Structures are given as C-alpha cells and as structure tokens.
mmCIF file of C-alpha atoms in Angstrom:
data_model
loop_
_atom_site.group_PDB
_atom_site.id
_atom_site.type_symbol
_atom_site.label_atom_id
_atom_site.label_comp_id
_atom_site.label_asym_id
_atom_site.label_seq_id
_atom_site.Cartn_x
_atom_site.Cartn_y
_atom_site.Cartn_z
ATOM 1 C CA MET X 1267 -42.487 -28.935 27.800
ATOM 2 C CA THR X 1268 -40.184 -26.178 26.326
ATOM 3 C CA ALA X 1269 -39.424 -26.486 22.432
ATOM 4 C CA VAL X 1270 -35.674 -27.397 21.381
ATOM 5 C CA GLN X 1271 -34.266 -25.414 19.175
ATOM 6 C CA ARG X 1272 -30.876 -26.202 17.313
ATOM 7 C CA ILE X 1273 -28.355 -24.379 16.199
ATOM 8 C CA LEU X 1274 -25.845 -25.017 13.113
ATOM 9 C CA GLY X 1275 -22.923 -22.790 13.499
ATOM 10 C CA PHE X 1276 -19.871 -22.437 11.379
ATOM 11 C CA GLU X 1277 -16.278 -21.142 12.045
ATOM 12 C CA SER X 1278 -13.914 -19.749 8.772
ATOM 13 C CA SER X 1279 -12.541 -16.432 9.844
ATOM 14 C CA CYS X 1280 -8.958 -17.930 9.335
ATOM 15 C CA ASP X 1281 -7.009 -21.165 9.271
ATOM 16 C CA GLU X 1282 -9.506 -23.383 11.212
ATOM 17 C CA THR X 1283 -12.118 -24.681 9.491
ATOM 18 C CA GLY X 1284 -15.045 -25.494 12.349
ATOM 19 C CA VAL X 1285 -18.667 -26.865 12.284
ATOM 20 C CA ALA X 1286 -21.223 -27.768 15.541
ATOM 21 C CA LEU X 1287 -24.196 -28.451 16.648
ATOM 22 C CA VAL X 1288 -26.059 -27.158 19.872
ATOM 23 C CA GLU X 1289 -29.131 -27.122 21.145
ATOM 24 C CA VAL X 1290 -31.224 -25.103 23.738
ATOM 25 C CA ALA X 1291 -34.014 -25.427 25.673
ATOM 26 C CA GLY X 1292 -35.583 -22.754 27.590
ATOM 27 C CA ASP X 1293 -33.261 -20.984 30.256
ATOM 28 C CA ALA X 1294 -31.306 -24.495 30.250
ATOM 29 C CA PRO X 1295 -27.667 -24.537 29.686
ATOM 30 C CA PRO X 1296 -27.213 -25.396 25.656
ATOM 31 C CA ARG X 1297 -25.821 -27.954 25.313
ATOM 32 C CA LEU X 1298 -22.816 -29.336 22.962
ATOM 33 C CA VAL X 1299 -24.507 -31.909 20.644
ATOM 34 C CA ALA X 1300 -21.687 -33.015 18.323
ATOM 35 C CA GLN X 1301 -18.513 -30.877 16.034
ATOM 36 C CA ALA X 1302 -16.175 -31.368 13.797
ATOM 37 C CA LEU X 1303 -12.553 -29.247 13.734
ATOM 38 C CA HIS X 1304 -9.921 -28.944 10.289
ATOM 39 C CA SER X 1305 -6.790 -27.698 10.955
ATOM 40 C CA GLN X 1306 -5.101 -26.117 8.011
ATOM 41 C CA ILE X 1307 -1.272 -26.040 10.196
ATOM 42 C CA SER X 1308 0.327 -28.703 7.762
ATOM 43 C CA MET X 1309 -0.686 -26.811 4.794
ATOM 44 C CA HIS X 1310 0.613 -23.444 5.672
ATOM 45 C CA GLN X 1311 3.961 -24.608 7.324
ATOM 46 C CA ALA X 1312 5.889 -24.866 4.325
ATOM 47 C CA TYR X 1313 4.778 -20.567 4.007
ATOM 48 C CA GLY X 1314 5.614 -20.129 8.076
ATOM 49 C CA GLY X 1315 2.225 -18.575 8.017
ATOM 50 C CA VAL X 1316 -1.517 -18.161 7.204
ATOM 51 C CA VAL X 1317 -1.633 -17.440 3.193
ATOM 52 C CA PRO X 1318 -5.530 -16.300 3.028
ATOM 53 C CA GLU X 1319 -5.738 -17.340 -0.562
ATOM 54 C CA LEU X 1320 -4.968 -21.172 0.766
ATOM 55 C CA ALA X 1321 -7.042 -20.406 3.821
ATOM 56 C CA SER X 1322 -10.358 -19.599 1.760
ATOM 57 C CA ARG X 1323 -9.762 -22.386 -0.626
ATOM 58 C CA ASP X 1324 -9.263 -24.862 1.628
ATOM 59 C CA HIS X 1325 -12.473 -24.271 3.448
ATOM 60 C CA VAL X 1326 -14.293 -24.524 0.585
ATOM 61 C CA ARG X 1327 -13.054 -28.327 0.791
ATOM 62 C CA ARG X 1328 -13.481 -28.929 4.594
ATOM 63 C CA VAL X 1329 -16.551 -26.830 5.276
ATOM 64 C CA LEU X 1330 -19.463 -29.285 3.728
ATOM 65 C CA PRO X 1331 -17.890 -32.579 4.595
ATOM 66 C CA LEU X 1332 -17.441 -30.947 8.249
ATOM 67 C CA THR X 1333 -21.191 -30.334 8.146
ATOM 68 C CA ARG X 1334 -22.033 -33.963 7.379
ATOM 69 C CA GLU X 1335 -19.946 -35.109 10.091
ATOM 70 C CA VAL X 1336 -21.941 -33.035 12.451
ATOM 71 C CA LEU X 1337 -24.891 -34.212 11.227
ATOM 72 C CA SER X 1338 -24.102 -38.168 11.299
ATOM 73 C CA GLN X 1339 -22.674 -37.746 15.056
ATOM 74 C CA SER X 1340 -25.601 -36.188 15.956
ATOM 75 C CA GLY X 1341 -28.180 -38.745 14.337
ATOM 76 C CA LEU X 1342 -29.720 -35.859 12.911
ATOM 77 C CA ALA X 1343 -30.366 -34.423 9.392
ATOM 78 C CA LEU X 1344 -30.253 -30.684 8.096
ATOM 79 C CA GLN X 1345 -33.785 -30.567 8.274
ATOM 80 C CA ASP X 1346 -34.014 -30.835 12.121
ATOM 81 C CA VAL X 1347 -31.611 -27.511 12.308
ATOM 82 C CA ASP X 1348 -33.596 -24.627 13.605
ATOM 83 C CA MET X 1349 -31.149 -21.868 12.526
ATOM 84 C CA ILE X 1350 -28.019 -21.270 11.322
ATOM 85 C CA ALA X 1351 -25.075 -18.879 13.070
ATOM 86 C CA TYR X 1352 -21.673 -18.119 11.256
ATOM 87 C CA THR X 1353 -18.972 -15.900 12.136
ATOM 88 C CA GLN X 1354 -19.291 -12.724 10.444
ATOM 89 C CA GLY X 1355 -15.874 -11.068 11.492
ATOM 90 C CA PRO X 1356 -13.162 -10.111 12.099
ATOM 91 C CA GLY X 1357 -10.525 -12.503 9.859
ATOM 92 C CA LEU X 1358 -9.309 -13.344 6.745
ATOM 93 C CA ALA X 1359 -11.977 -11.389 4.310
ATOM 94 C CA GLY X 1360 -11.985 -14.391 1.587
ATOM 95 C CA ALA X 1361 -12.256 -16.745 4.407
ATOM 96 C CA LEU X 1362 -15.356 -15.120 6.305
ATOM 97 C CA LEU X 1363 -16.886 -15.229 2.686
ATOM 98 C CA VAL X 1364 -16.727 -19.148 2.812
ATOM 99 C CA GLY X 1365 -18.161 -19.952 6.437
ATOM 100 C CA ALA X 1366 -20.835 -17.116 5.636
ATOM 101 C CA GLY X 1367 -21.855 -18.584 2.078
ATOM 102 C CA VAL X 1368 -22.555 -21.755 3.271
ATOM 103 C CA ALA X 1369 -24.622 -20.872 5.860
ATOM 104 C CA VAL X 1370 -26.569 -18.579 4.427
ATOM 105 C CA SER X 1371 -27.331 -20.087 1.393
ATOM 106 C CA LEU X 1372 -28.459 -23.036 3.605
ATOM 107 C CA ALA X 1373 -30.698 -20.629 5.823
ATOM 108 C CA ALA X 1374 -32.128 -20.235 2.738
ATOM 109 C CA ALA X 1375 -32.595 -23.485 1.463
ATOM 110 C CA LEU X 1376 -34.217 -24.862 4.984
ATOM 111 C CA ASP X 1377 -35.948 -21.616 5.344
ATOM 112 C CA VAL X 1378 -34.372 -21.115 9.106
ATOM 113 C CA PRO X 1379 -32.974 -17.813 9.610
ATOM 114 C CA ALA X 1380 -29.328 -17.796 9.675
ATOM 115 C CA LEU X 1381 -27.192 -15.019 12.474
ATOM 116 C CA PRO X 1382 -23.864 -13.336 12.312
ATOM 117 C CA ILE X 1383 -21.922 -13.654 15.075
ATOM 118 C CA HIS X 1384 -18.781 -11.595 15.932
ATOM 119 C CA HIS X 1385 -15.561 -14.114 16.443
ATOM 120 C CA LEU X 1386 -14.379 -12.447 19.530
ATOM 121 C CA GLU X 1387 -17.678 -13.245 21.069
ATOM 122 C CA GLY X 1388 -17.564 -16.605 20.033
ATOM 123 C CA HIS X 1389 -14.066 -17.413 21.942
ATOM 124 C CA LEU X 1390 -15.786 -14.736 25.075
ATOM 125 C CA LEU X 1391 -18.476 -17.276 25.874
ATOM 126 C CA SER X 1392 -16.895 -20.295 24.834
ATOM 127 C CA PRO X 1393 -16.364 -21.547 28.732
ATOM 128 C CA PHE X 1394 -20.024 -22.152 29.179
ATOM 129 C CA LEU X 1395 -19.651 -25.018 27.475
ATOM 130 C CA SER X 1396 -17.163 -26.189 29.852
ATOM 131 C CA ALA X 1397 -17.845 -27.923 32.939
ATOM 132 C CA ASP X 1398 -17.123 -25.152 35.023
ATOM 133 C CA PRO X 1399 -19.237 -22.038 33.137
ATOM 134 C CA PRO X 1400 -18.742 -18.872 34.712
ATOM 135 C CA GLU X 1401 -21.131 -16.433 36.387
ATOM 136 C CA PHE X 1402 -22.116 -12.916 35.156
ATOM 137 C CA PRO X 1403 -20.351 -10.150 35.593
ATOM 138 C CA PHE X 1404 -16.486 -11.243 34.877
ATOM 139 C CA VAL X 1405 -13.637 -10.063 33.691
ATOM 140 C CA ALA X 1406 -12.583 -11.723 30.610
ATOM 141 C CA LEU X 1407 -8.891 -11.854 29.066
ATOM 142 C CA LEU X 1408 -8.976 -12.419 25.461
ATOM 143 C CA VAL X 1409 -5.392 -13.410 24.393
ATOM 144 C CA SER X 1410 -5.211 -14.942 20.671
ATOM 145 C CA GLY X 1411 -2.609 -14.807 17.349
ATOM 146 C CA GLY X 1412 -4.409 -11.472 16.541
ATOM 147 C CA HIS X 1413 -6.053 -10.250 19.770
ATOM 148 C CA THR X 1414 -5.553 -9.387 23.366
ATOM 149 C CA GLN X 1415 -7.793 -7.561 25.468
ATOM 150 C CA LEU X 1416 -9.040 -7.197 28.555
ATOM 151 C CA MET X 1417 -12.863 -6.941 29.466
ATOM 152 C CA ARG X 1418 -15.641 -5.873 31.616
ATOM 153 C CA VAL X 1419 -18.265 -8.764 30.505
ATOM 154 C CA ASP X 1420 -21.770 -7.870 32.419
ATOM 155 C CA ALA X 1421 -24.372 -9.888 29.913
ATOM 156 C CA VAL X 1422 -24.222 -11.115 26.717
ATOM 157 C CA GLY X 1423 -23.692 -8.552 24.369
ATOM 158 C CA SER X 1424 -22.598 -6.129 27.313
ATOM 159 C CA TYR X 1425 -18.930 -5.142 26.722
ATOM 160 C CA GLU X 1426 -16.729 -2.851 27.993
ATOM 161 C CA MET X 1427 -13.034 -2.976 26.958
ATOM 162 C CA LEU X 1428 -10.723 -1.744 29.939
ATOM 163 C CA GLY X 1429 -7.409 -2.086 27.870
ATOM 164 C CA GLU X 1430 -5.548 -3.763 24.863
ATOM 165 C CA THR X 1431 -2.756 -4.371 22.905
ATOM 166 C CA ILE X 1432 -1.116 -1.359 21.336
ATOM 167 C CA ASP X 1433 1.293 -3.164 18.885
ATOM 168 C CA ASP X 1434 1.261 -6.891 18.173
ATOM 169 C CA ALA X 1435 -0.835 -9.646 20.639
ATOM 170 C CA ALA X 1436 0.865 -11.971 22.643
ATOM 171 C CA GLY X 1437 0.312 -14.897 20.053
ATOM 172 C CA GLU X 1438 2.450 -12.609 17.811
ATOM 173 C CA ALA X 1439 4.324 -12.290 20.398
ATOM 174 C CA PHE X 1440 4.918 -16.151 21.179
ATOM 175 C CA ASP X 1441 4.832 -17.155 17.047
ATOM 176 C CA LYS X 1442 7.393 -14.295 16.383
ATOM 177 C CA SER X 1443 9.778 -15.060 18.920
ATOM 178 C CA ALA X 1444 9.958 -18.661 18.105
ATOM 179 C CA LYS X 1445 10.195 -17.654 14.518
ATOM 180 C CA LEU X 1446 13.274 -16.227 15.553
ATOM 181 C CA LEU X 1447 14.032 -19.355 17.525
ATOM 182 C CA GLY X 1448 14.178 -21.254 14.743
ATOM 183 C CA LEU X 1449 11.634 -23.139 15.181
ATOM 184 C CA PRO X 1450 8.605 -24.374 12.719
ATOM 185 C CA TYR X 1451 4.895 -22.908 12.206
ATOM 186 C CA PRO X 1452 2.876 -22.279 13.690
ATOM 187 C CA GLY X 1453 5.747 -21.010 16.318
ATOM 188 C CA GLY X 1454 3.623 -20.486 20.169
ATOM 189 C CA PRO X 1455 3.034 -24.420 21.064
ATOM 190 C CA HIS X 1456 6.912 -25.146 19.551
ATOM 191 C CA LEU X 1457 8.077 -22.530 21.753
ATOM 192 C CA ALA X 1458 6.224 -23.741 24.965
ATOM 193 C CA ARG X 1459 6.931 -26.920 24.777
ATOM 194 C CA MET X 1460 11.009 -25.912 24.134
ATOM 195 C CA ALA X 1461 10.442 -23.648 27.430
ATOM 196 C CA GLU X 1462 9.971 -26.763 29.514
ATOM 197 C CA PHE X 1463 13.325 -27.905 29.740
ATOM 198 C CA GLY X 1464 14.735 -24.218 30.144
ATOM 199 C CA ASN X 1465 15.641 -21.597 32.781
ATOM 200 C CA PRO X 1466 12.967 -18.709 32.647
ATOM 201 C CA GLU X 1467 15.144 -16.669 34.794
ATOM 202 C CA ALA X 1468 18.332 -17.444 32.457
ATOM 203 C CA TYR X 1469 17.668 -14.102 30.400
ATOM 204 C CA ALA X 1470 16.221 -10.742 31.966
ATOM 205 C CA LEU X 1471 13.903 -10.007 29.361
ATOM 206 C CA PRO X 1472 11.571 -7.107 28.931
ATOM 207 C CA ARG X 1473 7.618 -6.896 30.458
ATOM 208 C CA PRO X 1474 6.625 -3.801 28.545
ATOM 209 C CA LEU X 1475 4.405 -1.534 30.282
ATOM 210 C CA LEU X 1476 4.292 -3.704 32.769
ATOM 211 C CA HIS X 1477 4.800 -0.919 35.692
ATOM 212 C CA SER X 1478 2.339 1.225 33.505
ATOM 213 C CA GLY X 1479 -0.830 1.232 36.085
ATOM 214 C CA LYS X 1480 -2.883 0.817 33.176
ATOM 215 C CA PRO X 1481 -4.407 -2.697 31.627
ATOM 216 C CA ASP X 1482 -2.996 -1.828 28.186
ATOM 217 C CA PHE X 1483 -0.250 -4.337 26.687
ATOM 218 C CA SER X 1484 2.876 -3.963 24.564
ATOM 219 C CA PHE X 1485 4.777 -6.773 22.946
ATOM 220 C CA ALA X 1486 6.706 -5.279 20.326
ATOM 221 C CA GLY X 1487 9.960 -4.790 22.571
ATOM 222 C CA LEU X 1488 10.037 -7.766 24.141
ATOM 223 C CA LYS X 1489 10.118 -8.979 20.212
ATOM 224 C CA THR X 1490 12.967 -7.204 19.485
ATOM 225 C CA ALA X 1491 14.884 -7.989 22.240
ATOM 226 C CA VAL X 1492 14.489 -11.497 21.816
ATOM 227 C CA LEU X 1493 16.313 -10.708 18.360
ATOM 228 C CA THR X 1494 19.100 -9.048 20.080
ATOM 229 C CA GLN X 1495 19.615 -12.523 22.128
ATOM 230 C CA VAL X 1496 19.188 -15.059 19.053
ATOM 231 C CA LYS X 1497 21.589 -12.686 17.348
ATOM 232 C CA LYS X 1498 24.270 -13.194 20.590
ATOM 233 C CA ILE X 1499 23.537 -16.885 20.365
ATOM 234 C CA GLY X 1500 24.736 -17.404 16.852
ATOM 235 C CA PRO X 1501 23.526 -20.176 14.823
ATOM 236 C CA ASP X 1502 24.373 -22.967 16.478
ATOM 237 C CA GLY X 1503 22.617 -22.557 20.028
ATOM 238 C CA GLY X 1504 25.813 -21.864 21.708
ATOM 239 C CA SER X 1505 25.608 -25.503 23.931
ATOM 240 C CA GLY X 1506 25.805 -28.236 21.811
ATOM 241 C CA PRO X 1507 23.222 -30.621 20.160
ATOM 242 C CA CYS X 1508 21.088 -29.953 23.135
ATOM 243 C CA ASP X 1509 20.038 -26.039 22.559
ATOM 244 C CA GLN X 1510 20.122 -25.606 26.402
ATOM 245 C CA THR X 1511 20.588 -21.704 25.316
ATOM 246 C CA LYS X 1512 17.798 -21.152 23.482
ATOM 247 C CA ALA X 1513 15.269 -23.527 25.700
ATOM 248 C CA ASP X 1514 16.435 -21.095 28.442
ATOM 249 C CA LEU X 1515 15.671 -18.269 26.080
ATOM 250 C CA ALA X 1516 12.267 -19.831 25.115
ATOM 251 C CA ALA X 1517 11.305 -20.054 29.220
ATOM 252 C CA SER X 1518 12.040 -16.675 29.688
ATOM 253 C CA THR X 1519 10.890 -15.611 26.346
ATOM 254 C CA GLN X 1520 7.296 -16.799 28.113
ATOM 255 C CA ALA X 1521 7.431 -15.981 31.356
ATOM 256 C CA ALA X 1522 7.761 -12.410 30.316
ATOM 257 C CA ILE X 1523 4.764 -12.945 28.158
ATOM 258 C CA VAL X 1524 2.870 -14.643 30.931
ATOM 259 C CA ASP X 1525 4.029 -11.772 33.494
ATOM 260 C CA VAL X 1526 2.820 -9.107 31.476
ATOM 261 C CA LEU X 1527 -0.142 -10.718 31.014
ATOM 262 C CA VAL X 1528 -1.234 -12.072 34.939
ATOM 263 C CA LYS X 1529 0.150 -8.420 36.241
ATOM 264 C CA LYS X 1530 -2.473 -6.695 33.682
ATOM 265 C CA SER X 1531 -5.567 -9.290 34.107
ATOM 266 C CA LEU X 1532 -4.835 -8.818 37.988
ATOM 267 C CA LEU X 1533 -5.111 -4.972 37.221
ATOM 268 C CA ALA X 1534 -8.320 -4.853 35.510
ATOM 269 C CA LEU X 1535 -9.912 -7.225 38.291
ATOM 270 C CA THR X 1536 -8.603 -4.762 41.358
ATOM 271 C CA GLU X 1537 -10.126 -1.806 39.040
ATOM 272 C CA THR X 1538 -13.429 -3.320 38.485
ATOM 273 C CA GLY X 1539 -13.367 -4.975 41.995
ATOM 274 C CA LEU X 1540 -14.670 -8.254 40.048
ATOM 275 C CA LYS X 1541 -14.068 -11.574 41.325
ATOM 276 C CA ARG X 1542 -14.065 -14.341 38.382
ATOM 277 C CA LEU X 1543 -11.729 -14.010 35.473
ATOM 278 C CA VAL X 1544 -12.509 -15.697 31.666
ATOM 279 C CA VAL X 1545 -9.571 -16.749 30.296
ATOM 280 C CA ALA X 1546 -10.233 -17.148 26.144
ATOM 281 C CA GLY X 1547 -8.636 -17.698 22.923
ATOM 282 C CA GLY X 1548 -5.814 -19.751 21.542
ATOM 283 C CA VAL X 1549 -2.896 -18.745 24.140
ATOM 284 C CA GLY X 1550 -5.450 -19.159 26.872
ATOM 285 C CA ALA X 1551 -4.186 -23.209 26.480
ATOM 286 C CA ASN X 1552 -0.519 -22.239 27.425
ATOM 287 C CA ALA X 1553 0.026 -24.393 30.655
ATOM 288 C CA ARG X 1554 2.567 -21.856 32.073
ATOM 289 C CA LEU X 1555 -0.323 -19.398 31.961
ATOM 290 C CA ARG X 1556 -2.448 -20.910 33.633
ATOM 291 C CA GLU X 1557 -0.136 -22.266 36.527
ATOM 292 C CA GLN X 1558 0.443 -18.465 37.347
ATOM 293 C CA LEU X 1559 -3.087 -17.176 36.548
ATOM 294 C CA ASN X 1560 -3.846 -20.296 38.836
ATOM 295 C CA SER X 1561 -1.815 -19.352 41.913
ATOM 296 C CA ALA X 1562 -1.951 -15.666 41.617
ATOM 297 C CA CYS X 1563 -6.022 -15.499 41.876
ATOM 298 C CA ALA X 1564 -6.218 -18.264 43.949
ATOM 299 C CA LYS X 1565 -4.607 -16.050 46.663
ATOM 300 C CA ARG X 1566 -6.682 -13.611 46.119
ATOM 301 C CA GLY X 1567 -10.209 -15.087 46.653
ATOM 302 C CA ILE X 1568 -10.507 -15.096 42.650
ATOM 303 C CA ARG X 1569 -12.220 -17.853 40.626
ATOM 304 C CA VAL X 1570 -10.448 -18.524 37.200
ATOM 305 C CA HIS X 1571 -12.718 -19.977 34.238
ATOM 306 C CA TYR X 1572 -10.985 -21.389 30.743
ATOM 307 C CA PRO X 1573 -12.092 -23.095 27.890
ATOM 308 C CA GLU X 1574 -11.659 -26.759 27.430
ATOM 309 C CA LEU X 1575 -8.661 -27.405 25.900
ATOM 310 C CA LEU X 1576 -10.070 -28.459 22.062
ATOM 311 C CA LEU X 1577 -11.986 -24.860 22.425
ATOM 312 C CA CYS X 1578 -9.346 -22.378 22.812
ATOM 313 C CA THR X 1579 -8.391 -22.467 19.166
ATOM 314 C CA ASP X 1580 -11.165 -21.350 16.614
ATOM 315 C CA ASN X 1581 -14.282 -23.752 16.106
ATOM 316 C CA GLY X 1582 -17.714 -23.510 15.725
ATOM 317 C CA ALA X 1583 -18.874 -24.716 18.638
ATOM 318 C CA MET X 1584 -18.344 -21.137 20.001
ATOM 319 C CA ILE X 1585 -19.810 -19.597 17.145
ATOM 320 C CA ALA X 1586 -23.055 -21.711 17.775
ATOM 321 C CA MET X 1587 -23.152 -21.426 21.551
ATOM 322 C CA ALA X 1588 -22.828 -17.464 21.291
ATOM 323 C CA ALA X 1589 -25.981 -17.847 19.059
ATOM 324 C CA ALA X 1590 -27.389 -19.792 21.582
ATOM 325 C CA LEU X 1591 -27.215 -17.502 24.230
ATOM 326 C CA ARG X 1592 -28.123 -14.571 22.408
ATOM 327 C CA VAL X 1593 -31.444 -16.499 21.361
ATOM 328 C CA GLN X 1594 -32.264 -17.560 25.406
ATOM 329 C CA ARG X 1595 -32.021 -13.537 26.172
ATOM 330 C CA GLY X 1596 -34.338 -12.594 23.289
ATOM 331 C CA MET X 1597 -31.060 -10.615 21.448
ATOM 332 C CA VAL X 1598 -31.355 -11.633 18.022
ATOM 333 C CA GLN X 1599 -31.883 -9.855 14.735
ATOM 334 C CA PRO X 1600 -31.528 -13.496 12.760
ATOM 335 C CA GLN X 1601 -31.074 -13.267 8.259
ATOM 336 C CA ARG X 1602 -33.731 -14.210 5.742
ATOM 337 C CA GLY X 1603 -33.945 -13.907 2.242
ATOM 338 C CA GLY X 1604 -30.116 -15.343 0.913
ATOM 339 C CA GLY X 1605 -27.882 -11.359 1.443
ATOM 340 C CA PHE X 1606 -25.011 -10.878 4.249
ATOM 341 C CA GLU X 1607 -21.936 -9.526 4.135
ATOM 342 C CA VAL X 1608 -18.354 -9.894 6.209
ATOM 343 C CA ARG X 1609 -16.478 -7.645 8.109
ATOM 344 C CA PRO X 1610 -13.705 -8.555 8.497
ATOM 345 C CA ARG X 1611 -12.673 -5.715 11.072
ATOM 346 C CA TRP X 1612 -14.738 -5.323 13.786
ATOM 347 C CA GLU X 1613 -15.066 -4.416 17.003
ATOM 348 C CA LEU X 1614 -16.504 -6.545 19.369
ATOM 349 C CA GLY X 1615 -17.720 -2.712 21.510
ATOM 350 C CA SER X 1616 -19.603 -1.803 18.254
#
C-alpha cells in the first residue's frame, strides 16, 4: 500500500492569508483535504490599495488561527503533517516573511522538511485541483493584479515564457480604471459588476499591441484613454442617478482588456500548436473573459481549464498542490535546520 504524504501549505505573499492541507499518495492525483482563507480587502479599502505594513501585521494575527481551523476541518494533528510548503516569492517582503517564518519554524519543531514554492507556480498549477484538471503540455495565461504572462508548460517545473506585459498587468488595468470611475477597492470585481449594465461597444477604447503579431501585452495606454473619457463624462456620470454612461465605459473597458487577453492567448496557441489552455490568477475569475475564451477556443477545438472560482485568488491550496506535484515527481529540495530566505522579486523561469 502506497504511503500517504500530508503537505501543509502557507500563502502570505500579499493581502490574503491562506493555509491548506493536501494529501498525495503515489501517482494518484493530490487531494485537497482542508483549507482556510482570510482576505484583508475590508482593511485596505480605506486606503484604496494594499498597505504592506498593515498586510504583514494582519498575516501575523491570522496565520495560526487559520492553521488550527485547517487541522480541525481535517480531523488531524500537526504531528500528522509530513511536509510544510510556503510561498517564497514573489510578493511583499514583509508579508512573505510571516508565512515563511511560521512554515519553517513549524517544520523545525515537527522535524519535517520545509519546501519553498514560487507563488506563480502555485497559480499555474491550481487548475489541477479542479474537477477538470488539465494534462501536459499546455499554454498558460497567468493573469492577475501583478502579472500578465503567457507560458508554455511542458511539465511541472518546465516553463517557457511566450509573452508578458511591458507595463501594467491586466488586473492593474481593471483596478486603475475602476478607481478612475470612482469605484471602491478592489476595483476589478466592482468594474465587472458595473459592466453587466453597460454597452461594451459604447466607447472605442484602444487595444494596445493587439495586432503586433507577438504575444506581449500593454495596458498603460488603455488606462490613459479611460481617464480621458472620465474627464469628458464629468463627476455626475453624465446620465442621471443610474450612471448609465459610466456603466457603458466600464463595459467598454472590460471588453478592451478581454479582447487583448483572448487574441494573445489564441496567438500563443497557434505559435505552439498546442490544443490546451490553462487560465490562472485572479482575473481568471472574470465572467466575460471565461465566456469569450470558451467561445473562441471551442471554435478551434481547444480545451480551456480554469481553477475553481474559490482558488482564483491567492490561497494556501495552490501552494500545497504545487508542492505535492513536485513531491510526486521527485523534484524537491526541502529545507531543514530552520534557515530560510524570501524572494520578493523572482522570475518563474529561473
């Protein structure tokens, strides 16, 4: 009988504290046993964005209670854990130090190995926790508030960069445009909700690099165009209490971002000849993006895979899953002894 390994994962790279437990046995797909997540959105709303010092302090408050919650859900004790995984980077240095410090300290106390994981690899492999996991190889669209990248993925740890943003990430374009429209933090989801009531063709907003022939992105020019339109609309929205004009601008902004993401994803699929696309990261939860990708890929016989909606944001499950997949393939260099470092800037390809 194949021994079961239990991996406890910690995520604390930005404004979510995530803890999860994943089991792995032999070649069977790893199984999510329990997870707990705390979002700091309400705390940062007053500042219109993430305050790094506040984020770090909140991670300190949340990480151990969340760990107890995961263990309670699973019916297990800390002594039943065989390995501890944590996000080493990229992210906010102070926030990363909290998760890494707790993880490595627990590993030393339990005399089990600690395994540092790349935050983006966690996102990249998060669809393996879904009901419809992908198969290698595939093209991955990593799209979030801080990253917008297209990668060829041949196996766990085998990543080739195909294209990335040269300025703002797609999530930044959503959030900054939402802020210009007077929407609360985090702006992306609020803009998407407002867009449901607008006309996506009302404003002819730019699609930067859409016809460049390369799978790179640019969203800074779109933000400038939105600012220009907001100034024309004025503070009253231009159409009475329903703010229909702003809803139209929100819908047009979302359509511009989604059009670029879809076109570039199809270009990457054409260049590689692959027939499978994985979408990961917070923006991957956007309903219009999923709708447009599903439609475009279905016409071309391409399978599209997403994480479960709950796993689109930062979470501990994706870190534990990435560790489990590395364990299965013998690709681990676990740490012992209590020493560790974090890597706020860390290229996935490295």
